[in-house]
Coordinates of C-alpha atoms and ligand atoms in Angstrom, one line a residue:
X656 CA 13.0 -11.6 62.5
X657 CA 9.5 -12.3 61.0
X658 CA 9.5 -8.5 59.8
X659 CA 12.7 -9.0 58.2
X660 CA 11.3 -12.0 56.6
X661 CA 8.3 -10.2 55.0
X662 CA 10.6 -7.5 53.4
X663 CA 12.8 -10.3 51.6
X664 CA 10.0 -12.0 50.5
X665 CA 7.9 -8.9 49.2
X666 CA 11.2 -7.8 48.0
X667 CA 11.3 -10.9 45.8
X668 CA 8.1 -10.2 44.8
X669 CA 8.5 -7.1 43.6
X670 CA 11.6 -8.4 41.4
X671 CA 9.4 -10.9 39.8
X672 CA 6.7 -8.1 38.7
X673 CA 9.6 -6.2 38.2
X674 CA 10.5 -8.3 35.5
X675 CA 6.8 -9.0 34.2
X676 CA 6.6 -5.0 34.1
X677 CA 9.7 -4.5 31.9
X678 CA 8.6 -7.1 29.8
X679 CA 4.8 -5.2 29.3
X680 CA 6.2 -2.3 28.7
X681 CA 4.6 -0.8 31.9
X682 CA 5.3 2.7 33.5
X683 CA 7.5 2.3 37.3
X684 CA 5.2 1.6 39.9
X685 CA 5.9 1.6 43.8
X686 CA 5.7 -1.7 45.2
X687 CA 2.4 -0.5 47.2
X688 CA 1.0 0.4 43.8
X689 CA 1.7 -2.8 42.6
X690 CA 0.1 -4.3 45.4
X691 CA -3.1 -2.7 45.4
X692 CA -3.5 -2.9 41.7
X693 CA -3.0 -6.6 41.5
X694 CA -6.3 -6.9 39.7
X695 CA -5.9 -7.7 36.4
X696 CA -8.0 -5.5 34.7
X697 CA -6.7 -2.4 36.3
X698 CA -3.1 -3.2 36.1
X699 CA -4.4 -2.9 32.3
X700 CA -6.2 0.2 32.4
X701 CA -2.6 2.1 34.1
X702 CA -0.9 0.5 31.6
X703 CA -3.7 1.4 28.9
X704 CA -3.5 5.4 30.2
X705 CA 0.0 5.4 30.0
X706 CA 0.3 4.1 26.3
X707 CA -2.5 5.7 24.7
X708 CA -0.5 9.1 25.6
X709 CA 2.5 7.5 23.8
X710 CA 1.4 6.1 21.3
X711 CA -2.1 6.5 18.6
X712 CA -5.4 4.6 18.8
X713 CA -5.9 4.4 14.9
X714 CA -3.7 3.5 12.5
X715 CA -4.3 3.4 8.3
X716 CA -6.5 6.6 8.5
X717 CA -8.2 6.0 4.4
X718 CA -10.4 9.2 3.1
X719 CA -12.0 9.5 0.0
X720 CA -14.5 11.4 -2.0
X721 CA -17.7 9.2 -4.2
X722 CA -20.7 10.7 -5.2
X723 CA -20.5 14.0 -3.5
X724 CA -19.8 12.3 -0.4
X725 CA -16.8 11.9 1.9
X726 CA -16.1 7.8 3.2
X727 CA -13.1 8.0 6.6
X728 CA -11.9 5.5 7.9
X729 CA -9.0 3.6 10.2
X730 CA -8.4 0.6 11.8
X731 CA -7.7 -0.2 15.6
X732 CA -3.8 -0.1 16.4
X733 CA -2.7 -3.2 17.0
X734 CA -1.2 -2.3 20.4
X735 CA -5.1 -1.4 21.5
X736 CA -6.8 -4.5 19.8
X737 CA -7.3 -6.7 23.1
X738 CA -10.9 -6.9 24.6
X739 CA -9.5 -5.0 27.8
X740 CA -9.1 -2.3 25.5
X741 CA -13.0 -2.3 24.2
X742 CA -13.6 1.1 26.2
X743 CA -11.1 2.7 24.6
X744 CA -13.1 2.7 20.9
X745 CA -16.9 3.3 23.0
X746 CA -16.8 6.0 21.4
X747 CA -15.5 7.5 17.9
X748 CA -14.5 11.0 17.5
X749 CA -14.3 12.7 13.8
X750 CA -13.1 16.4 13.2
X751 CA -12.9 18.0 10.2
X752 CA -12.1 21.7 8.6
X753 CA -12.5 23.1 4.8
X754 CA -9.8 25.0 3.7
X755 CA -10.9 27.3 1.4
X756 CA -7.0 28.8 0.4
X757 CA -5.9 25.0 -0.6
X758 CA -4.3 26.3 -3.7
X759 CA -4.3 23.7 -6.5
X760 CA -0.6 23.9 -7.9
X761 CA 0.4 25.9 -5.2
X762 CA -0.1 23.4 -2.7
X763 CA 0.9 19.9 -2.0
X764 CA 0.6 17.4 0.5
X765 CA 2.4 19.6 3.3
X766 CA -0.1 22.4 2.9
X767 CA -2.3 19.6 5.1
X768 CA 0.3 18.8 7.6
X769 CA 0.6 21.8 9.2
X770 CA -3.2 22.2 10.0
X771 CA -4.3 21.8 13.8
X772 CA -7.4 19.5 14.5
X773 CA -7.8 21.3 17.5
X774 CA -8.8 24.0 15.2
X775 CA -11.0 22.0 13.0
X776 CA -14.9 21.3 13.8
X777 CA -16.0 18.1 15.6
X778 CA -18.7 16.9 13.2
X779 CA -19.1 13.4 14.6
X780 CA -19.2 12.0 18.4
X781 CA -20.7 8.9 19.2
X782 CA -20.8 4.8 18.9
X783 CA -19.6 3.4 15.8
X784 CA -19.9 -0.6 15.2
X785 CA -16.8 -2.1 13.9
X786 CA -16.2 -4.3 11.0
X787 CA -14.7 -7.1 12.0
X788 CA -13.9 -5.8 15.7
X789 CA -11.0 -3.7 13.8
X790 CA -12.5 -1.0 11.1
X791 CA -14.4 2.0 12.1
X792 CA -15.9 4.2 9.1
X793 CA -17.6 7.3 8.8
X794 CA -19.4 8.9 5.9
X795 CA -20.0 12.6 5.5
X796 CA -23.0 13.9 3.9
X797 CA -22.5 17.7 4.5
X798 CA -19.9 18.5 2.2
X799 CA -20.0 20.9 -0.7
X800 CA -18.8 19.7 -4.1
X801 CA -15.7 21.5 -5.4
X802 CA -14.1 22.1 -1.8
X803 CA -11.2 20.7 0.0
X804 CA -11.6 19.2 3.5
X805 CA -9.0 18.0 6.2
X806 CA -11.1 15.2 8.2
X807 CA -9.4 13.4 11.6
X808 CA -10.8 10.2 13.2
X809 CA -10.1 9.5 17.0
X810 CA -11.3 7.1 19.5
X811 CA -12.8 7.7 22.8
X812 CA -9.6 9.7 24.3
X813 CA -6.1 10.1 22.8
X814 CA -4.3 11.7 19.9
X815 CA -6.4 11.3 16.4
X816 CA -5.1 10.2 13.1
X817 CA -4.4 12.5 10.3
X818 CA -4.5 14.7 9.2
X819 CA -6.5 12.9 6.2
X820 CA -7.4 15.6 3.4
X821 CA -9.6 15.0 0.5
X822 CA -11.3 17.0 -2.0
X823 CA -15.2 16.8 -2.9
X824 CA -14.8 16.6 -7.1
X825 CA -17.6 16.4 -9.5
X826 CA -18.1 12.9 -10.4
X827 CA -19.0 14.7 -14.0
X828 CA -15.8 16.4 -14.6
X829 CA -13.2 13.7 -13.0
X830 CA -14.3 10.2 -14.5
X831 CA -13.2 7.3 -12.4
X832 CA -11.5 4.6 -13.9
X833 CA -14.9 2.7 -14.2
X834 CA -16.8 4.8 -15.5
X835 CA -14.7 5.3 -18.8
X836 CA -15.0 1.8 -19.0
X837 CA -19.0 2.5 -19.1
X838 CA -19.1 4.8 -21.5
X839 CA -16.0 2.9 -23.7
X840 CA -19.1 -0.4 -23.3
X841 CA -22.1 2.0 -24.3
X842 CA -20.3 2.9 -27.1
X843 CA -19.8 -0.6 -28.6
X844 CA -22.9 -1.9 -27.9
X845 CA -24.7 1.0 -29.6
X846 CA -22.5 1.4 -32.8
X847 CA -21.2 -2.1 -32.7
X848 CA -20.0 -1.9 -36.8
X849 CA -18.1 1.4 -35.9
X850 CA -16.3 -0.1 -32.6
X851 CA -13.4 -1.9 -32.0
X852 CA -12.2 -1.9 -28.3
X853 CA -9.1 -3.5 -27.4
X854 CA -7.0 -4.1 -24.4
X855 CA -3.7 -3.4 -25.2
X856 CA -2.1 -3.5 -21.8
X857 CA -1.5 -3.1 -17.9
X858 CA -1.0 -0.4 -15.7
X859 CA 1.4 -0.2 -13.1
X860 CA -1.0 -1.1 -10.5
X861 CA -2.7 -3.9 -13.0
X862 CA -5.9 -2.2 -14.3
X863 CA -6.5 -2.7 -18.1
X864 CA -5.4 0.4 -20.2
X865 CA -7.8 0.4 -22.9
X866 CA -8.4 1.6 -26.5
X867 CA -11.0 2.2 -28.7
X868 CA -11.0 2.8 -32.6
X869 CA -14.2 4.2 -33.7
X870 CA -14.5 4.6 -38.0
X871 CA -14.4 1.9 -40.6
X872 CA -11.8 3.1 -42.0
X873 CA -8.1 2.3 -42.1
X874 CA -6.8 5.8 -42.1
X875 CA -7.0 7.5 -38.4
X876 CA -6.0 10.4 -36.4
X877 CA -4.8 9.2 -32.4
X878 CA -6.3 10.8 -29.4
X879 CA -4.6 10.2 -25.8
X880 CA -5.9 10.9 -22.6
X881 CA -4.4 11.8 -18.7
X882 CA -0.6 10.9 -19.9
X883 CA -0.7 13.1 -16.7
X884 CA -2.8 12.1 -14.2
X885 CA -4.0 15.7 -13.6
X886 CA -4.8 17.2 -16.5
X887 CA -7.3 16.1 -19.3
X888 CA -8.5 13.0 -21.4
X889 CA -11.3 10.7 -20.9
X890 CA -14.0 13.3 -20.5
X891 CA -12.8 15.2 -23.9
X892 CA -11.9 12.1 -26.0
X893 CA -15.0 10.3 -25.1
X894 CA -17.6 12.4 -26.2
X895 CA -15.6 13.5 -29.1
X896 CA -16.1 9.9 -30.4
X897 CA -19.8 9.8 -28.9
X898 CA -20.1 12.8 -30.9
X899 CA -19.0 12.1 -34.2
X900 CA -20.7 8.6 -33.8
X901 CA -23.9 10.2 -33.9
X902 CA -23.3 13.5 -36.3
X903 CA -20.7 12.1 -38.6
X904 CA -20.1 8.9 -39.1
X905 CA -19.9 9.8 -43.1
X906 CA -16.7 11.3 -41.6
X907 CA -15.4 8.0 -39.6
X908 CA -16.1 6.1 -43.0
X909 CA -13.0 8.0 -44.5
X910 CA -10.9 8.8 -41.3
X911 CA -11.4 6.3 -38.4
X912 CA -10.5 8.2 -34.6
X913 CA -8.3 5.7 -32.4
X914 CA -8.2 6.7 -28.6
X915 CA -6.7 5.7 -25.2
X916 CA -8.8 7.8 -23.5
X917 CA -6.7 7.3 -20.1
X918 CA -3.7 5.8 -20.0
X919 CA -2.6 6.8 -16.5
X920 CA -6.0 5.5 -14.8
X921 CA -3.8 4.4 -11.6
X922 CA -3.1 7.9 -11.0
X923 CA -6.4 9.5 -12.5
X924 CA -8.7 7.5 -10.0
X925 CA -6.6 9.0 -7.2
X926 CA -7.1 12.4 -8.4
X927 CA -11.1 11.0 -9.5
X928 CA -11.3 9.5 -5.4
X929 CA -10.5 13.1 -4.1
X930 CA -6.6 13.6 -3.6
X931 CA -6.8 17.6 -3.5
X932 CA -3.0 18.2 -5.3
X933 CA -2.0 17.7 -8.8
X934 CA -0.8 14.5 -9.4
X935 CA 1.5 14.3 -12.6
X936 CA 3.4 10.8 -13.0
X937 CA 2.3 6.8 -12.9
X938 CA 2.1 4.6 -9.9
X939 CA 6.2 3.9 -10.4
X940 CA 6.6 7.8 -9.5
X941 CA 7.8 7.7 -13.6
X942 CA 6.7 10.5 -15.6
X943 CA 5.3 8.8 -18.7
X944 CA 6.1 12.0 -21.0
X945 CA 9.8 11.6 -20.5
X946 CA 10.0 7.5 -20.4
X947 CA 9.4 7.1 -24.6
X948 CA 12.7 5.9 -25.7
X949 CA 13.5 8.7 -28.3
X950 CA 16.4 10.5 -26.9
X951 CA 15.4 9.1 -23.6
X952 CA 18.7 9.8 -22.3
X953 CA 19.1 13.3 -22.7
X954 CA 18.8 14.7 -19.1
X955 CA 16.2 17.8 -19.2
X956 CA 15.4 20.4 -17.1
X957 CA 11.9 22.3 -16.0
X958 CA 10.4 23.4 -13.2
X959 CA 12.8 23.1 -11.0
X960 CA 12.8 19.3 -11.4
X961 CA 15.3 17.0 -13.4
X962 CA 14.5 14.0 -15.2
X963 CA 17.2 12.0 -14.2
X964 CA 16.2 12.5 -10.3
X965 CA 13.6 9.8 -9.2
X966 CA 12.1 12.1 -6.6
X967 CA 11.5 14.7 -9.2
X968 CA 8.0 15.6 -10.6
X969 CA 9.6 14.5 -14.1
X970 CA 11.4 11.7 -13.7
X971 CA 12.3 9.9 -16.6
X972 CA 12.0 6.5 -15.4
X973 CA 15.0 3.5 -14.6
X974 CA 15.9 2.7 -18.4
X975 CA 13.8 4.1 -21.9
X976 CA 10.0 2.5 -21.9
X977 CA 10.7 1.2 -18.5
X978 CA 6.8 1.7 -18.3
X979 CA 3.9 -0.4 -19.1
X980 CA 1.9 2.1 -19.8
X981 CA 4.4 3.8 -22.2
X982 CA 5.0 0.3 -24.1
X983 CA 1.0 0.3 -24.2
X984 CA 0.9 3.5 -26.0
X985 CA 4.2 3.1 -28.6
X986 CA 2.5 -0.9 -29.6
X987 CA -0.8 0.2 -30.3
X988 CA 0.4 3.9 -32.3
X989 CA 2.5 1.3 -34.2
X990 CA 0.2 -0.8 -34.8
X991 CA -2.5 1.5 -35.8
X992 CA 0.1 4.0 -37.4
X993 CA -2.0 7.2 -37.4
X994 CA -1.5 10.3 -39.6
X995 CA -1.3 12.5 -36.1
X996 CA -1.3 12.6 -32.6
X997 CA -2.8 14.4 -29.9
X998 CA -2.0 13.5 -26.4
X999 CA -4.2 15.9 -24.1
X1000 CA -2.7 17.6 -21.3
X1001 CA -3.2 20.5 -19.4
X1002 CA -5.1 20.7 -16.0
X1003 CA -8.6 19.2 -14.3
X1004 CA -10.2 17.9 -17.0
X1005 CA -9.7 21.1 -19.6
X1006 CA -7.3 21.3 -22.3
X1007 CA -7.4 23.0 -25.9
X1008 CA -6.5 25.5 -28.3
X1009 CA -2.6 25.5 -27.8
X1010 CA -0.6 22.8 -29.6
X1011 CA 2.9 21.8 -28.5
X1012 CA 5.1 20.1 -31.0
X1013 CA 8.9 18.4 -30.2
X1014 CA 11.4 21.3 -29.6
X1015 CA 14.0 19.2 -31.5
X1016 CA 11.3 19.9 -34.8
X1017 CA 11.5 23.7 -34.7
X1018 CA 13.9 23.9 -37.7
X1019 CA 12.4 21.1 -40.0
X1020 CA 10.5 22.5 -42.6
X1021 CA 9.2 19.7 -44.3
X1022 CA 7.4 18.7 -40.5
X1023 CA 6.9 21.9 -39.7
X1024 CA 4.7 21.9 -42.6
X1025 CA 3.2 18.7 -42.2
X1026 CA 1.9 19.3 -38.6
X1027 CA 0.4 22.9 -39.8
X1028 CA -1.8 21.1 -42.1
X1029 CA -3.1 19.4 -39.2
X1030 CA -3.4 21.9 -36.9
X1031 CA -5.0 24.5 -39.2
X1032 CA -8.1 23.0 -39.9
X1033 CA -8.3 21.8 -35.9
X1034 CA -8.1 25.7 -34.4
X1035 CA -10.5 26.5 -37.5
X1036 CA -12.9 23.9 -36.3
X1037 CA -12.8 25.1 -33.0
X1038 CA -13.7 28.7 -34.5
X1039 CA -11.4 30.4 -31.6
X1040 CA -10.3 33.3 -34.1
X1041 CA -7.0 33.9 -32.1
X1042 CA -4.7 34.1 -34.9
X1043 CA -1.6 34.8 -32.9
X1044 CA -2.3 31.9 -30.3
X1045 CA -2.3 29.6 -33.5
X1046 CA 0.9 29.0 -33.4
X1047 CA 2.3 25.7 -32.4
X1048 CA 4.7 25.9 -30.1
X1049 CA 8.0 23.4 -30.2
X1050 CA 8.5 23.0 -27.1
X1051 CA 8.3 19.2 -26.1
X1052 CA 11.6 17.2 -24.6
X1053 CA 13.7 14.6 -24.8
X1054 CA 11.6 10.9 -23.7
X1055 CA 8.0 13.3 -24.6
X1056 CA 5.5 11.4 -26.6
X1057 CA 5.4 14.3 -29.5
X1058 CA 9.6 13.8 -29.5
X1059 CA 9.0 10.5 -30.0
X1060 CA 5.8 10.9 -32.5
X1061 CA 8.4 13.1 -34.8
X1062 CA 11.6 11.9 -34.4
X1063 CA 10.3 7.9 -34.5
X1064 CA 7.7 8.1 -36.6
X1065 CA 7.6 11.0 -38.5
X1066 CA 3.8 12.0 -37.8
X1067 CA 2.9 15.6 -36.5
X1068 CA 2.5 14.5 -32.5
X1069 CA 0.6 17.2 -30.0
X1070 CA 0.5 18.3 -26.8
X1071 CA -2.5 19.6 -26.3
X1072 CA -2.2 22.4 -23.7
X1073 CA -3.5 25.6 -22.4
X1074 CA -7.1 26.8 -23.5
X1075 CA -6.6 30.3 -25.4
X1076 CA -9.4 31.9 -22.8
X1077 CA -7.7 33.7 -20.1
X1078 CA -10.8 33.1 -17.8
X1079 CA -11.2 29.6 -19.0
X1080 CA -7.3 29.0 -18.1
X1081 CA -7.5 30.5 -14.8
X1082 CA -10.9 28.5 -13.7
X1083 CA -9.2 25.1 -15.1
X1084 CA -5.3 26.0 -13.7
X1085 CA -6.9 26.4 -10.1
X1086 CA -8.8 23.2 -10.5
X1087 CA -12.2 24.5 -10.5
X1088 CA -13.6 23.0 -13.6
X1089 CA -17.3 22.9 -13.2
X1090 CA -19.7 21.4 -15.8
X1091 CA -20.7 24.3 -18.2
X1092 CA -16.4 24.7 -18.4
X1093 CA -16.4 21.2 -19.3
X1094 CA -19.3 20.8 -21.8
X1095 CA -17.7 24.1 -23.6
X1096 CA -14.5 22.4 -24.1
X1097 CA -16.2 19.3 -25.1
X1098 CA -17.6 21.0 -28.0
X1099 CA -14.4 22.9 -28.9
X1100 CA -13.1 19.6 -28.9
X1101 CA -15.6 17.8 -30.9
X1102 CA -15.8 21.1 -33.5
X1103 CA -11.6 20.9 -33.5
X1104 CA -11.8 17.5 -34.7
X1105 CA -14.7 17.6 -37.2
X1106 CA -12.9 20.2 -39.1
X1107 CA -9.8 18.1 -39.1
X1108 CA -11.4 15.0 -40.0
X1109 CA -13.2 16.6 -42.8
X1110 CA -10.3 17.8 -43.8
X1111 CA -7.8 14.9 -44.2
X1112 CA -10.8 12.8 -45.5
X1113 CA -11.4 14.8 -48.6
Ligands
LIG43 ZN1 1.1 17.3 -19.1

């Protein structure tokens, strides 16, 4: 009778943490188990083993590249954030591996998720203080500049978060989004009666797209930068206006030079902050070279993507100019109204020697004409001698800025694409642009434009 008792009332018992237990979530237990583990704090540790083989200590794993140094970090899952839990993140753990056949162009963002961290090299072990009891972080100093990394960061046991890849750039051959604004600043403040800056919009993500007219005169030529987040712009166009600034500013007298040296900085710092694979479109996902409204709904095809399809490398964007940065561009070209236009292009930083006009152009003489004059005295400037690579090819599309530069405004509009070096186009196409690549285009760049400004001006 008494032993029957007991049973019904530790069976009771056992329903009521029965029902406690489904409610944390915990693993079955025996009734014994339960029994002896009625302490607190180890009921919580077997519930603690249990989950953290379910379920991930970190979560928002961040890397980035500044400086020639790599920053990782993640915060505590939520699930783990209790003070019972404090054992748990004792310790921090941080792997990494280079991976030296990352293939720029080849490679996207799956090249990374198939990589193992149990194959990659445990560079950090040991106690890490957190900010605000929630963010751990971890800076790397032995990296080399120019490689590609794939970092992890793990907590004391348990499955760590990543894979997190970045790549080391060159802080002088990717500008970041602040320090074009530097150099746009130094520039006023030194030549302040040659200067004009003006902000003439907002990105997708909010940052200032800015442009700069350097001359005194009326008459101008338009430079644009990063269109393409990847390829090339601020580091050309800005010294091409430091340049002339402090050679030829008889030149900028007769021909002023107006520049947006970026205007796809959302996208530009990402690539700038270490994201390894090209990066080609806004922070929309909208290709900015197929949102301009000229022929905008003309559905193109290239490389393998289609511009109607919004998960397509070319996407043309919901409706024509559905872009602030593209509405940035078209007000200030109108309102400056240049004689021509080069948007640069390309890849990692580099781009010259090959001019791309619209396709629909190919058969109008009279443009056809009008955009040689331009781009004779540019490739003589840049003193390439490759007579048959001076040929500009009329190739753009439908919603490209050089379609819309022609077809809306009637002024030879470039591409400016693909050096005419073999050597120099293979270094730049596998994103390994170093400095002496980048100072060589720089001058091509600043010769190019000389010539041409000498020439319209006389
Ligand atoms: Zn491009």
């Amino acid at each position: 009778m008494l032993l029957m008792k007991k049973e019904v009332s530790i069976t009771n018992l056992s329903k009521r943490i029965l029902n406690r237990r489904k409610f944390l979530g915990l693993a079955s237990f025996t009734v014994s188990e339960i029994l002896s583990s009625l302490d607190k704090n180890k009921l919580y540790a077997k519930k603690t083993n249990n989950l953290i083989e379910e379920y991930r200590t970190f979560r928002d794993g961040h890397v980035f590249c500044k400086n020639n140094q790599v920053f990782v970090s993640a915060f505590k899952a939520m699930r783990f954030s209790k003070p019972v839990h404090n054992d748990l993140y004792k310790e921090i753990r941080i792997f990494h591996t280079e991976c030296p056949d990352f293939t720029f162009g080849t490679d996207y963002e799956e090249y990374f998720r198939a990589l193992d961290y149990k194959k990659a090299d445990l560079v950090f072990q040991g106690p890490v203080e957190p900010a605000l009891q929630s963010k751990f972080s971890f800076t790397d100093e032995n990296v080399k500049t120019g490689a590609v990394y794939c970092y992890w960061i793990a907590s004391s046991t348990g499955e760590p978060e990543g894979p997190l890849p970045v790549k080391v750039r060159d802080p002088d051959v990717w500008w970041t989004f602040e320090k074009v604004k530097a150099k746009i600043d130094f520039l006023k403040n030194a030549y302040p009666d040659y200067i004009q800056v003006q902000q003439i919009g907002f990105t997708a993500n909010r940052r200032s797209i800015t442009a700069i007219k350097a001359g005194q005169a009326e008459k101008c030529i338009a430079l644009i930068g990063a269109v393409h987040a990847g390829e090339a712009g601020p580091e050309l166009i800005m010294y091409v206006l430091k340049k002339l600034l402090e050679k030829h500013k008889d030149l900028l007298k007769k021909v002023s030079v107006i520049a947006i040296p970026s205007a796809n900085p959302d996208m530009r710092d990402k690539l700038a902050f270490g994201n390894p694979w090209y990066i080609r479109r806004n922070a929309n996902l909208v290709d900015i070279n197929r949102n301009f409204p000229t022929d905008w709904e003309k559905t193109e095809q290239n490389y393998g993507y289609s511009t109607d399809d919004p998960q397509g490398y070319t996407y043309r964007g919901q409706y024509p100019a559905s872009e602030s940065e593209t509405t940035a561009i078209m007000n200030y070209i109108k309102q400056t109204k240049p004689a021509a236009l080069f948007s640069f292009h390309f890849l990692a930083s580099i781009a010259g020697g090959t001019l791309l006009g619209s396709k629909d152009a190919v058969n109008d003489k009279g443009y056809v004409n009008l955009c040689y004059k331009i781009a004779r005295p540019y490739w003589k400037g840049m003193n390439l001698n490759e007579p048959k690579k001076e040929e500009i090819v009329f190739y753009c599309t439908a919603g490209s800025l050089p379609t819309w530069g022609y077809k809306s405004l009637g002024i030879p509009a470039f591409d400016v694409e693909d050096p005419f070096d073999p050597a120099d186009w293979a270094q730049c196409a596998k994103d390994h642009t170093d400095t002496s690549l980048l100072q060589k285009y720089q001058q091509l760049q600043f010769q190019g434009f000389t010539s041409l400004l000498t020439s319209i001006g006389s």
